[in-house]
PDB file of C-alpha atoms in Angstrom:
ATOM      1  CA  UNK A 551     158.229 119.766 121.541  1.00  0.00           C
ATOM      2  CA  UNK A 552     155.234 118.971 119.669  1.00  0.00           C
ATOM      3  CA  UNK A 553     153.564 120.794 116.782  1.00  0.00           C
ATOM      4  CA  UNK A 554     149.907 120.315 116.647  1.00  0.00           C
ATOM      5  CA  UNK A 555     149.088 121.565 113.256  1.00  0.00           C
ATOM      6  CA  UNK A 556     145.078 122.179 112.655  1.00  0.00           C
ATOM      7  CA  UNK A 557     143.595 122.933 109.469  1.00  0.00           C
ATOM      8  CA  UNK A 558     140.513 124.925 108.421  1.00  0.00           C
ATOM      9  CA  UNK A 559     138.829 124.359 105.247  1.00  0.00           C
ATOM     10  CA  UNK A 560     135.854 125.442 103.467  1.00  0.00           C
ATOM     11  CA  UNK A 561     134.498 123.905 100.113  1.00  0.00           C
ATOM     12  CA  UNK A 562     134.696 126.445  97.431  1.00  0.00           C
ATOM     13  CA  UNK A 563     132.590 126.436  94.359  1.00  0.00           C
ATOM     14  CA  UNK A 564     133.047 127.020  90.930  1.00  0.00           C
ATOM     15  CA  UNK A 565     130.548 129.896  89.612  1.00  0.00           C
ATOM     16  CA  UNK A 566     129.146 126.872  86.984  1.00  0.00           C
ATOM     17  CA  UNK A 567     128.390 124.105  89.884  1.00  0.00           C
ATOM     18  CA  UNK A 568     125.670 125.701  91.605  1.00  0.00           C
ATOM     19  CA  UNK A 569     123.733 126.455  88.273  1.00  0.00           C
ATOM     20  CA  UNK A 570     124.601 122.663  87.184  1.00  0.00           C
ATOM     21  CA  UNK A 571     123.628 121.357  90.275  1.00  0.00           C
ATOM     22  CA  UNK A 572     119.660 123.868  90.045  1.00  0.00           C
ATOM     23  CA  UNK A 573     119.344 122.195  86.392  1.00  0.00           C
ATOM     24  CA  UNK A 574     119.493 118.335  87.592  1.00  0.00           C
ATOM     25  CA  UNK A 575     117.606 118.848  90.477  1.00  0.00           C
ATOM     26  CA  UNK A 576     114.466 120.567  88.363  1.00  0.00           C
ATOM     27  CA  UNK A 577     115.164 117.802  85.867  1.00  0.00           C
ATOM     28  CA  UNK A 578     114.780 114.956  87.688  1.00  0.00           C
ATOM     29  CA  UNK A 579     111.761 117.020  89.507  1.00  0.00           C
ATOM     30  CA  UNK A 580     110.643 116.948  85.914  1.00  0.00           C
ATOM     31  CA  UNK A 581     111.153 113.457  85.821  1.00  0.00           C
ATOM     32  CA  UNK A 582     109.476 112.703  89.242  1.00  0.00           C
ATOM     33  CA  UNK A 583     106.315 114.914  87.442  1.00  0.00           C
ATOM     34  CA  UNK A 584     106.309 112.643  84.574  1.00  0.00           C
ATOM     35  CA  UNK A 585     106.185 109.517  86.198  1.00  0.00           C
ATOM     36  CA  UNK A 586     103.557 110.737  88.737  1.00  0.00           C
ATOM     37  CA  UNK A 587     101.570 111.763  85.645  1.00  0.00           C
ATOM     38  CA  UNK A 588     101.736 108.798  84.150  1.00  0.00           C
ATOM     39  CA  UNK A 589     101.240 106.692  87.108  1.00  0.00           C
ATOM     40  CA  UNK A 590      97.673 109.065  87.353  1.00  0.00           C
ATOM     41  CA  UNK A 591      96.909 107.989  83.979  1.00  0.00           C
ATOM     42  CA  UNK A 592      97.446 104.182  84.193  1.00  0.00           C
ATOM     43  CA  UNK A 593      95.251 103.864  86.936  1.00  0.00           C
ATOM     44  CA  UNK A 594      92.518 105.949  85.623  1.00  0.00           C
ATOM     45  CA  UNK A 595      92.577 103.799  82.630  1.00  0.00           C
ATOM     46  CA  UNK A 596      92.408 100.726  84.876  1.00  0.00           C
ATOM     47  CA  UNK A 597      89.475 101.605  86.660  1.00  0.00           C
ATOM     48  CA  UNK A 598      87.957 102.930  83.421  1.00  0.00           C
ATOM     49  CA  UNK A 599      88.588  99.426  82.588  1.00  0.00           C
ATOM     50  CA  UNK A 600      87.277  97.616  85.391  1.00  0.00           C
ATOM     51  CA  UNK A 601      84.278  99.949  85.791  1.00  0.00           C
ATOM     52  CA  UNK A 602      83.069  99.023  82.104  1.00  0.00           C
ATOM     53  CA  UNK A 603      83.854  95.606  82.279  1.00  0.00           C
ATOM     54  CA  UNK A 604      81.780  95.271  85.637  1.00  0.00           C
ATOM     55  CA  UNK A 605      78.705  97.239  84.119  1.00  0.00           C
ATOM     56  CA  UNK A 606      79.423  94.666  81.099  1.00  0.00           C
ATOM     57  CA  UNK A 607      78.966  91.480  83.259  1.00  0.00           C
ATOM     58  CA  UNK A 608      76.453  93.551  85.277  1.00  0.00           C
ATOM     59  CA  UNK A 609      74.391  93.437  81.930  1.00  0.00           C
ATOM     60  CA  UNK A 610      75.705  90.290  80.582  1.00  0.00           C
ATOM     61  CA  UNK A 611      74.042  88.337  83.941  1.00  0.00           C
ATOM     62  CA  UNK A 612      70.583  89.985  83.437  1.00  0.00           C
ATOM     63  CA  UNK A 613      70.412  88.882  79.653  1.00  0.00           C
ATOM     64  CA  UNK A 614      71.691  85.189  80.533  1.00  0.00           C
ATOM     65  CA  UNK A 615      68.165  85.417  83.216  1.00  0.00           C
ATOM     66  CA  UNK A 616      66.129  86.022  80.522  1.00  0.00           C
ATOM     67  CA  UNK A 617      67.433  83.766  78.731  1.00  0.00           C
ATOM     68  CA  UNK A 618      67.333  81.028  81.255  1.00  0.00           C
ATOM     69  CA  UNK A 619      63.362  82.264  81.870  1.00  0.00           C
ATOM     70  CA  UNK A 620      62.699  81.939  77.879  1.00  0.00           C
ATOM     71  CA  UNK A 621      64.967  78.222  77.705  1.00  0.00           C
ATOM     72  CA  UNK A 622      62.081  77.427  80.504  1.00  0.00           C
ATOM     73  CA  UNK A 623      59.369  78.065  78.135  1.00  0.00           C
ATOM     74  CA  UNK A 624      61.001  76.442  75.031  1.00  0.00           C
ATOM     75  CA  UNK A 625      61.474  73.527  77.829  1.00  0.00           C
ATOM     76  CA  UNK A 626      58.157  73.058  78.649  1.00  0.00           C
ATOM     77  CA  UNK A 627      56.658  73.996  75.255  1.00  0.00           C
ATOM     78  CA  UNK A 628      58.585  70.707  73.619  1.00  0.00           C
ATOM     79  CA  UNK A 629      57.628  68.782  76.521  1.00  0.00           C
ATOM     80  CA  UNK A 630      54.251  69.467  75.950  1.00  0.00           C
ATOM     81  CA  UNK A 631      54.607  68.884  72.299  1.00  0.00           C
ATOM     82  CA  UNK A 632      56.177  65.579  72.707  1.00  0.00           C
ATOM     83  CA  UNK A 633      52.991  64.742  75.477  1.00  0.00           C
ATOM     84  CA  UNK A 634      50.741  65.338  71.981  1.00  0.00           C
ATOM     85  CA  UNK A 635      53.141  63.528  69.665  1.00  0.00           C
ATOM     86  CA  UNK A 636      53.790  66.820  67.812  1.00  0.00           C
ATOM     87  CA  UNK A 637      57.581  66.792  68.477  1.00  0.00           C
ATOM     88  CA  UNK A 638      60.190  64.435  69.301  1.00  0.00           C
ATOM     89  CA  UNK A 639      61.856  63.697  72.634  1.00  0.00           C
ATOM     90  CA  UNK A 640      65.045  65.131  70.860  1.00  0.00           C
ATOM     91  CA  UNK A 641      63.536  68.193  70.713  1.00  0.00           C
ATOM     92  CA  UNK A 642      62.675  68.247  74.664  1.00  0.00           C
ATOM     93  CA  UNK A 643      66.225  67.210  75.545  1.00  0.00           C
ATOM     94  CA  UNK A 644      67.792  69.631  73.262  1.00  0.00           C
ATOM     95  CA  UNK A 645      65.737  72.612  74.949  1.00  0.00           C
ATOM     96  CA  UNK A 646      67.064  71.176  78.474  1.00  0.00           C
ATOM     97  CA  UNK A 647      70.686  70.998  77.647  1.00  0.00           C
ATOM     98  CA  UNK A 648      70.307  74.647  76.386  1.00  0.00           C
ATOM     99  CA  UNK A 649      68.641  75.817  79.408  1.00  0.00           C
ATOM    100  CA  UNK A 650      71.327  73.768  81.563  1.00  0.00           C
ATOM    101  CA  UNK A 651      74.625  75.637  79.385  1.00  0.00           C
ATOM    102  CA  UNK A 652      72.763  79.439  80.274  1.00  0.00           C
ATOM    103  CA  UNK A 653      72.145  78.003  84.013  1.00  0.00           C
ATOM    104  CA  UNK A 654      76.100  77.067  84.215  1.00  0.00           C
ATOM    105  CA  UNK A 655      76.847  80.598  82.723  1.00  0.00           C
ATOM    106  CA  UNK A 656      74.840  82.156  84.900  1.00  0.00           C
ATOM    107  CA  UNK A 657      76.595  80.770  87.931  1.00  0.00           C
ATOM    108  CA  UNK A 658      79.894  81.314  86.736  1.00  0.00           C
ATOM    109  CA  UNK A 659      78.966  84.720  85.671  1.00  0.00           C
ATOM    110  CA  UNK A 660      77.605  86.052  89.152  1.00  0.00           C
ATOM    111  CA  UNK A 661      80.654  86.434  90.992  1.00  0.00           C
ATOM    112  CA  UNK A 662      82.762  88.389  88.267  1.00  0.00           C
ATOM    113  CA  UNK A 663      80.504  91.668  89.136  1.00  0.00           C
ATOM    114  CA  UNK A 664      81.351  91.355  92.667  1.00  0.00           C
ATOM    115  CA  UNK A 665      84.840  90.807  92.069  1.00  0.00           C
ATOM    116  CA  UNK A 666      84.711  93.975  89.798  1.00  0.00           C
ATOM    117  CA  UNK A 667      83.334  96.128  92.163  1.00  0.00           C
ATOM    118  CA  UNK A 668      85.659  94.696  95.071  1.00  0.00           C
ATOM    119  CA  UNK A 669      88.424  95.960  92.808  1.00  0.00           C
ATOM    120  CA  UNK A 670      87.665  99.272  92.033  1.00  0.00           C
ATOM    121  CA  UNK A 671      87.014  99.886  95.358  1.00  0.00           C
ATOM    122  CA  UNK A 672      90.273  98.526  96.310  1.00  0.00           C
ATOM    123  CA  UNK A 673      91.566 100.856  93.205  1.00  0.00           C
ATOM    124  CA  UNK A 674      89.671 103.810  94.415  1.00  0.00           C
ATOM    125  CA  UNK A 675      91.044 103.697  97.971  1.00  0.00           C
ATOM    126  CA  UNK A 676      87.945 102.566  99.607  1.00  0.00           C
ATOM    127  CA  UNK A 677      87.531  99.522 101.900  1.00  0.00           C
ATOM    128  CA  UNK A 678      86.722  96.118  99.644  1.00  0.00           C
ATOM    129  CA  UNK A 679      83.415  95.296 101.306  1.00  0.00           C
ATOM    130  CA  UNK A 680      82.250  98.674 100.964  1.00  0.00           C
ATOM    131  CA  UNK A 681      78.717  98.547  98.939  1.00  0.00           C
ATOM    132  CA  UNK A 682      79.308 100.388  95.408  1.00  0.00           C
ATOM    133  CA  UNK A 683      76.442 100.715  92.538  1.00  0.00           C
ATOM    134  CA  UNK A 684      77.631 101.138  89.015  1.00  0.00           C
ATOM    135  CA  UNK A 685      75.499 103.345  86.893  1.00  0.00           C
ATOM    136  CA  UNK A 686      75.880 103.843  83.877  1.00  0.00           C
ATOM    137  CA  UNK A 687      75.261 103.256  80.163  1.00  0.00           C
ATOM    138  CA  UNK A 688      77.608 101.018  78.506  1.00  0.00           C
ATOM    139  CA  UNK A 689      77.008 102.510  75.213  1.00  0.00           C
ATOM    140  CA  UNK A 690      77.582 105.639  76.293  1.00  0.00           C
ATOM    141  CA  UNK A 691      81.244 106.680  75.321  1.00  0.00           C
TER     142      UNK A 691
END
């Protein structure tokens, strides 16, 4: 004969577990908050970041057109001073090499906006390509 011997058992426990185990689950829920909290805070200072810089190089690329409009005029006004023998050729070729540095900043300047923008987009949840205009004064705290 065979005894077949089965056994029941049901976890039991202590009073104090049950409490313990409430207090680390609302700390790390408390932790979870934290980090979520600062995770909303690092990317609002990123695209607080990006959006300035962007409006920045926005404004940047308008001044370096002026500028490249008024190296025109200095341009032509030595050349035309040299033409009368009121200047010296130095003085034209100066004026062009200026005018060629803003040109060359200029064109390396013009993408960084659209990279900018692509980025807070991207940062912001919307598509890349979407069209985005940044207003806003840069002064302006």
């Amino acid at each position: 004969m065979k005894w077949i011997c089965v056994n029941f058992a049901q976890p039991f426990q202590f009073p104090g577990k049950k409490s313990l185990a409430a207090d680390i689950a609302d700390t790390n829920a408390e932790a979870l908050l934290a980090n979520s909290k600062s995770t909303y805070l690092q990317l609002g200072a990123q695209l607080s970041t990006l959006y300035y810089n962007t409006l920045a190089t926005q404004k940047q690329s308008q001044v370096l057109k002026e500028s490249v409009v008024r190296l025109e005029m200095i341009k032509n006004v030595a050349k035309a001073r040299y033409a009368n023998n009121a200047a010296a050729y130095v003085e034209y070729l100066n004026a062009q090499v200026a005018q060629s540095a803003a040109e060359a900043d200029q064109f390396n300047l013009e993408r960084q906006p659209e990279v900018g923008i692509k980025n807070i987009n991207t940062l912001i949840g919307r598509h890349s390509r979407e069209k985005l205009i940044l207003k806003g004064d840069i002064r302006a705290p």
